[in-house]
Amino acid sequence: MGLGEEVFSIVSKAKVYDLGQPYWWGMPVHPADPPFLFFLYRYHEHTKDLFQSVAPGFADSISLIVTSMHAGTHIDLPIHMSRNLKVMGHDVTKYETDKGYSNLPEGLLTMDALPPLVLRGVLFDVPKAKKLDILPERYEITPTDLEEALSKEGAELKGGDCVLVRTGYSRFFRTDREKYLHDFAGLGAAAAKWLVDRGAKVVAVDNLAAGVPKPFEVHNIVLSDNGRLMMKSINLEELSKDEKWVTTVFILPLKIVGGEASLVRPIAIG
């Protein structure tokens, strides 16, 4: 049996968890960002005559989207955020163009250079560790909270892991736009630093903006100061329900030339 067959044999016995949220007109996005727009650009009845000479009876439809790369479930590169216009010590303004980033210095990437990620995923189920279903509104997760979650799960965080932080607020993504946008719990700055100091490669959170009470500070710590990656608006409810503390996470971003982020549909297998 070859390695491919062995891998498939193992994976086929595991459960696949969809960590992505859906995209639709009116979905919650950051108030400073443009809305997600989806159009059915071409209808079947519009193309029946167009293709008649080459394929009688054939027709098709084509859709298009207009969106920022930060709508719904997405992944951020370090160049998404800066501190005093610097990312990992580099003046990021030198590399910006209307068509994206170019000629970045060594150590900084655009989306087309980020490979598909297959990582060990560790779930930090903070509410469950506190015997709660969901954290209180605007709750700031601390390093102690993270340590307690790991201890109760019997899990271990290793360098290069994808950290999956559950607050419980993903349930409001489809049902309560205002609550999802404004009331979420999230990582405090000290908790974000605790994660990157222990080697987390990706910090993923099931809320809109990761951090509480200062979401941009959490972004700066993870992205521009330490060069790690972030995912936001992920769905961790099934992982929590099944108590899958450690899984294999697959993240396949779009290869957007010059991009600082990408919509993504991550999965976990375990």
Tab-separated table of C-alpha atoms in Angstrom:
chain	number	residue	atom	x	y	z
A	1	MET	CA	0.000	0.000	0.000
A	2	GLY	CA	1.396	3.394	-1.001
A	3	LEU	CA	1.447	6.434	1.260
A	4	GLY	CA	-1.533	7.955	-0.545
A	5	GLU	CA	-3.616	4.848	0.131
A	6	GLU	CA	-2.518	4.812	3.776
A	7	VAL	CA	-3.484	8.454	4.265
A	8	PHE	CA	-6.868	7.918	2.605
A	9	SER	CA	-7.485	4.834	4.735
A	10	ILE	CA	-6.953	6.876	7.899
A	11	VAL	CA	-8.855	9.968	6.746
A	12	SER	CA	-11.847	7.968	5.503
A	13	LYS	CA	-12.391	6.673	9.041
A	14	ALA	CA	-12.357	10.165	10.552
A	15	LYS	CA	-15.045	12.848	10.704
A	16	VAL	CA	-14.709	15.989	8.597
A	17	TYR	CA	-15.668	19.231	10.341
A	18	ASP	CA	-16.576	22.262	8.242
A	19	LEU	CA	-15.160	25.295	10.046
A	20	GLY	CA	-16.430	27.829	7.502
A	21	GLN	CA	-19.453	30.115	7.609
A	22	PRO	CA	-21.750	30.770	4.608
A	23	TYR	CA	-21.638	33.958	2.507
A	24	TRP	CA	-24.761	35.900	1.514
A	25	TRP	CA	-26.249	39.348	0.878
A	26	GLY	CA	-26.548	41.126	4.230
A	27	MET	CA	-24.130	38.875	6.093
A	28	PRO	CA	-22.305	40.482	9.041
A	29	VAL	CA	-19.035	42.172	8.082
A	30	HIS	CA	-16.903	44.657	9.973
A	31	PRO	CA	-18.660	48.064	9.931
A	32	ALA	CA	-15.605	49.679	8.303
A	33	ASP	CA	-15.542	47.139	5.442
A	34	PRO	CA	-17.596	46.981	2.222
A	35	PRO	CA	-20.538	44.554	2.167
A	36	PHE	CA	-20.455	41.114	0.575
A	37	LEU	CA	-22.376	41.204	-2.718
A	38	PHE	CA	-23.339	38.229	-4.876
A	39	PHE	CA	-24.950	38.510	-8.310
A	40	LEU	CA	-26.288	36.002	-10.791
A	41	TYR	CA	-24.654	37.864	-13.649
A	42	ARG	CA	-25.834	35.680	-16.541
A	43	TYR	CA	-29.076	33.671	-16.749
A	44	HIS	CA	-29.692	30.510	-18.791
A	45	GLU	CA	-32.277	32.233	-20.980
A	46	HIS	CA	-29.745	34.958	-21.778
A	47	THR	CA	-27.241	32.529	-23.310
A	48	LYS	CA	-29.401	30.058	-25.204
A	49	ASP	CA	-29.065	32.041	-28.438
A	50	LEU	CA	-25.417	32.954	-27.787
A	51	PHE	CA	-24.250	29.342	-28.062
A	52	GLN	CA	-26.847	28.083	-30.535
A	53	SER	CA	-24.441	27.885	-33.481
A	54	VAL	CA	-21.821	25.812	-31.627
A	55	ALA	CA	-23.978	23.834	-29.172
A	56	PRO	CA	-27.698	23.815	-30.010
A	57	GLY	CA	-29.826	23.756	-26.887
A	58	PHE	CA	-26.934	24.633	-24.580
A	59	ALA	CA	-27.171	27.476	-22.049
A	60	ASP	CA	-25.428	28.433	-18.837
A	61	SER	CA	-25.418	30.798	-15.891
A	62	ILE	CA	-22.508	32.704	-14.354
A	63	SER	CA	-22.304	34.457	-11.013
A	64	LEU	CA	-19.924	37.044	-9.610
A	65	ILE	CA	-19.092	38.424	-6.184
A	66	VAL	CA	-17.944	41.835	-4.985
A	67	THR	CA	-16.357	41.656	-1.557
A	68	SER	CA	-13.440	42.480	0.646
A	69	MET	CA	-11.240	39.533	1.529
A	70	HIS	CA	-12.268	39.991	5.159
A	71	ALA	CA	-15.936	39.024	4.870
A	72	GLY	CA	-16.990	35.970	6.845
A	73	THR	CA	-14.498	33.141	7.289
A	74	HIS	CA	-11.104	34.373	6.093
A	75	ILE	CA	-7.386	34.213	6.751
A	76	ASP	CA	-5.116	37.234	7.288
A	77	LEU	CA	-1.444	37.584	6.446
A	78	PRO	CA	0.857	39.794	8.551
A	79	ILE	CA	0.675	42.599	5.949
A	80	HIS	CA	-3.033	43.037	6.722
A	81	MET	CA	-2.194	45.087	9.817
A	82	SER	CA	0.661	47.404	10.734
A	83	ARG	CA	1.960	49.119	13.840
A	84	ASN	CA	3.178	52.629	13.061
A	85	LEU	CA	3.040	51.563	9.379
A	86	LYS	CA	5.505	48.737	10.039
A	87	VAL	CA	5.111	44.973	9.705
A	88	MET	CA	7.881	42.860	11.219
A	89	GLY	CA	10.074	45.962	11.212
A	90	HIS	CA	9.420	46.853	7.548
A	91	ASP	CA	7.720	50.031	6.312
A	92	VAL	CA	4.814	48.363	4.528
A	93	THR	CA	3.842	51.509	2.598
A	94	LYS	CA	6.813	50.987	0.258
A	95	TYR	CA	5.208	47.874	-1.217
A	96	GLU	CA	1.580	48.953	-1.698
A	97	THR	CA	-0.035	49.452	-5.106
A	98	ASP	CA	-3.640	49.615	-6.310
A	99	LYS	CA	-3.189	46.061	-7.607
A	100	GLY	CA	-1.889	44.729	-4.308
A	101	TYR	CA	1.486	44.280	-2.670
A	102	SER	CA	4.636	43.625	-4.676
A	103	ASN	CA	8.365	43.114	-4.109
A	104	LEU	CA	7.917	42.414	-0.418
A	105	PRO	CA	11.076	41.914	1.647
A	106	GLU	CA	12.098	38.444	2.748
A	107	GLY	CA	9.815	37.087	5.428
A	108	LEU	CA	6.650	38.820	4.233
A	109	LEU	CA	4.214	37.064	1.887
A	110	THR	CA	1.238	37.785	-0.319
A	111	MET	CA	-1.590	35.276	-0.675
A	112	ASP	CA	-0.267	33.747	-3.897
A	113	ALA	CA	2.925	32.764	-2.054
A	114	LEU	CA	1.191	31.196	0.944
A	115	PRO	CA	1.061	27.419	0.460
A	116	PRO	CA	-1.896	25.257	1.453
A	117	LEU	CA	-1.700	24.664	5.186
A	118	VAL	CA	-2.080	21.267	6.861
A	119	LEU	CA	-1.594	21.801	10.572
A	120	ARG	CA	-2.169	20.216	13.928
A	121	GLY	CA	-5.228	21.966	15.321
A	122	VAL	CA	-5.815	22.501	19.040
A	123	LEU	CA	-9.244	23.581	20.280
A	124	PHE	CA	-9.298	25.976	23.230
A	125	ASP	CA	-12.899	25.547	24.345
A	126	VAL	CA	-12.922	28.339	26.909
A	127	PRO	CA	-16.680	28.286	27.664
A	128	LYS	CA	-16.734	24.523	28.201
A	129	ALA	CA	-13.774	24.745	30.573
A	130	LYS	CA	-15.878	27.162	32.634
A	131	LYS	CA	-18.950	24.910	32.356
A	132	LEU	CA	-20.645	27.501	30.162
A	133	ASP	CA	-22.301	27.240	26.781
A	134	ILE	CA	-21.077	30.683	25.721
A	135	LEU	CA	-18.828	33.324	27.273
A	136	PRO	CA	-20.357	36.525	28.703
A	137	GLU	CA	-20.668	39.503	26.360
A	138	ARG	CA	-17.359	41.313	25.741
A	139	TYR	CA	-15.493	38.825	27.924
A	140	GLU	CA	-11.693	39.148	27.668
A	141	ILE	CA	-9.982	35.769	27.480
A	142	THR	CA	-6.826	35.648	29.611
A	143	PRO	CA	-3.746	33.399	29.571
A	144	THR	CA	-5.167	31.664	32.648
A	145	ASP	CA	-8.338	30.867	30.703
A	146	LEU	CA	-6.266	29.287	27.934
A	147	GLU	CA	-4.187	27.278	30.399
A	148	GLU	CA	-7.322	26.025	32.156
A	149	ALA	CA	-8.916	24.981	28.861
A	150	LEU	CA	-5.818	23.000	27.854
A	151	SER	CA	-5.570	21.388	31.271
A	152	LYS	CA	-9.198	20.264	31.354
A	153	GLU	CA	-8.957	18.930	27.810
A	154	GLY	CA	-5.707	17.105	28.490
A	155	ALA	CA	-4.321	18.684	25.326
A	156	GLU	CA	-0.950	20.250	24.543
A	157	LEU	CA	-0.018	23.247	22.410
A	158	LYS	CA	3.013	22.717	20.175
A	159	GLY	CA	5.004	25.028	17.953
A	160	GLY	CA	3.471	25.380	14.488
A	161	ASP	CA	-0.068	24.540	15.637
A	162	CYS	CA	-3.311	26.090	14.462
A	163	VAL	CA	-5.040	27.416	17.569
A	164	LEU	CA	-8.855	27.262	17.475
A	165	VAL	CA	-10.335	29.558	20.122
A	166	ARG	CA	-14.009	29.014	20.870
A	167	THR	CA	-16.089	31.756	22.510
A	168	GLY	CA	-19.513	30.431	21.483
A	169	TYR	CA	-20.429	33.524	19.442
A	170	SER	CA	-20.404	31.811	16.044
A	171	ARG	CA	-24.042	30.831	16.730
A	172	PHE	CA	-25.064	34.448	16.100
A	173	PHE	CA	-23.422	34.713	12.666
A	174	ARG	CA	-26.626	33.680	10.872
A	175	THR	CA	-29.221	34.620	13.472
A	176	ASP	CA	-28.332	37.936	15.159
A	177	ARG	CA	-26.214	40.313	13.088
A	178	GLU	CA	-25.975	43.049	15.728
A	179	LYS	CA	-24.990	40.671	18.507
A	180	TYR	CA	-22.350	39.058	16.319
A	181	LEU	CA	-20.941	42.447	15.321
A	182	HIS	CA	-20.841	44.137	18.704
A	183	ASP	CA	-21.248	41.812	21.696
A	184	PHE	CA	-18.681	39.062	21.090
A	185	ALA	CA	-16.159	37.776	23.607
A	186	GLY	CA	-12.568	37.410	22.441
A	187	LEU	CA	-8.852	37.186	23.140
A	188	GLY	CA	-7.218	39.735	25.365
A	189	ALA	CA	-3.817	41.097	24.353
A	190	ALA	CA	-2.045	39.036	27.013
A	191	ALA	CA	-3.736	35.855	25.759
A	192	ALA	CA	-2.710	36.619	22.180
A	193	LYS	CA	0.893	37.093	23.295
A	194	TRP	CA	0.697	33.847	25.296
A	195	LEU	CA	-0.270	31.972	22.132
A	196	VAL	CA	2.418	33.424	19.870
A	197	ASP	CA	5.073	33.015	22.570
A	198	ARG	CA	4.264	29.293	22.518
A	199	GLY	CA	4.691	29.029	18.782
A	200	ALA	CA	1.146	29.148	17.397
A	201	LYS	CA	1.338	29.488	13.606
A	202	VAL	CA	-2.336	30.342	13.078
A	203	VAL	CA	-4.610	31.966	15.653
A	204	ALA	CA	-8.240	31.306	14.698
A	205	VAL	CA	-11.270	32.634	16.573
A	206	ASP	CA	-15.011	32.080	16.162
A	207	ASN	CA	-15.889	35.791	16.257
A	208	LEU	CA	-15.745	38.889	14.079
A	209	ALA	CA	-12.546	40.610	15.172
A	210	ALA	CA	-10.614	38.222	17.453
A	211	GLY	CA	-9.772	40.618	20.286
A	212	VAL	CA	-11.528	42.150	23.302
A	213	PRO	CA	-11.491	44.919	24.378
A	214	LYS	CA	-8.887	46.039	21.797
A	215	PRO	CA	-9.246	43.960	18.610
A	216	PHE	CA	-6.584	45.879	16.693
A	217	GLU	CA	-4.003	45.337	19.435
A	218	VAL	CA	-4.573	41.580	19.231
A	219	HIS	CA	-4.148	41.767	15.444
A	220	ASN	CA	-0.906	43.716	15.850
A	221	ILE	CA	0.502	41.211	18.329
A	222	VAL	CA	-0.269	38.211	16.138
A	223	LEU	CA	0.272	39.669	12.669
A	224	SER	CA	2.487	42.733	12.420
A	225	ASP	CA	4.655	42.117	15.505
A	226	ASN	CA	5.143	38.349	15.246
A	227	GLY	CA	4.412	37.445	11.629
A	228	ARG	CA	1.797	34.775	12.356
A	229	LEU	CA	-1.531	34.176	10.619
A	230	MET	CA	-5.108	34.759	11.776
A	231	MET	CA	-8.468	33.259	10.860
A	232	LYS	CA	-11.741	34.799	11.949
A	233	SER	CA	-15.443	34.011	11.819
A	234	ILE	CA	-14.865	30.270	11.989
A	235	ASN	CA	-17.420	27.783	13.304
A	236	LEU	CA	-16.246	25.545	16.146
A	237	GLU	CA	-19.587	24.313	17.488
A	238	GLU	CA	-19.370	20.765	16.104
A	239	LEU	CA	-15.797	20.337	17.321
A	240	SER	CA	-16.943	21.441	20.763
A	241	LYS	CA	-19.974	19.159	20.727
A	242	ASP	CA	-17.813	16.141	19.863
A	243	GLU	CA	-15.008	17.261	22.207
A	244	LYS	CA	-12.394	17.000	19.485
A	245	TRP	CA	-9.572	18.783	21.213
A	246	VAL	CA	-6.850	17.889	18.692
A	247	THR	CA	-7.473	17.524	14.953
A	248	THR	CA	-5.742	18.029	11.625
A	249	VAL	CA	-6.735	21.369	10.090
A	250	PHE	CA	-6.658	22.052	6.344
A	251	ILE	CA	-6.592	25.682	5.160
A	252	LEU	CA	-6.571	26.346	1.405
A	253	PRO	CA	-6.624	30.092	0.675
A	254	LEU	CA	-7.203	31.564	-2.764
A	255	LYS	CA	-3.934	32.344	-4.580
A	256	ILE	CA	-4.596	36.067	-4.946
A	257	VAL	CA	-1.555	37.800	-6.419
A	258	GLY	CA	-0.594	40.708	-4.172
A	259	GLY	CA	-3.299	39.889	-1.641
A	260	GLU	CA	-3.175	40.445	2.104
A	261	ALA	CA	-6.025	38.052	2.944
A	262	SER	CA	-8.387	35.500	1.447
A	263	LEU	CA	-11.823	34.065	1.919
A	264	VAL	CA	-11.347	30.458	2.977
A	265	ARG	CA	-13.291	27.322	3.889
A	266	PRO	CA	-11.149	25.477	6.435
A	267	ILE	CA	-11.875	21.951	7.587
A	268	ALA	CA	-10.731	19.856	10.522
A	269	ILE	CA	-10.396	16.085	10.440
A	270	GLY	CA	-10.453	14.031	13.586
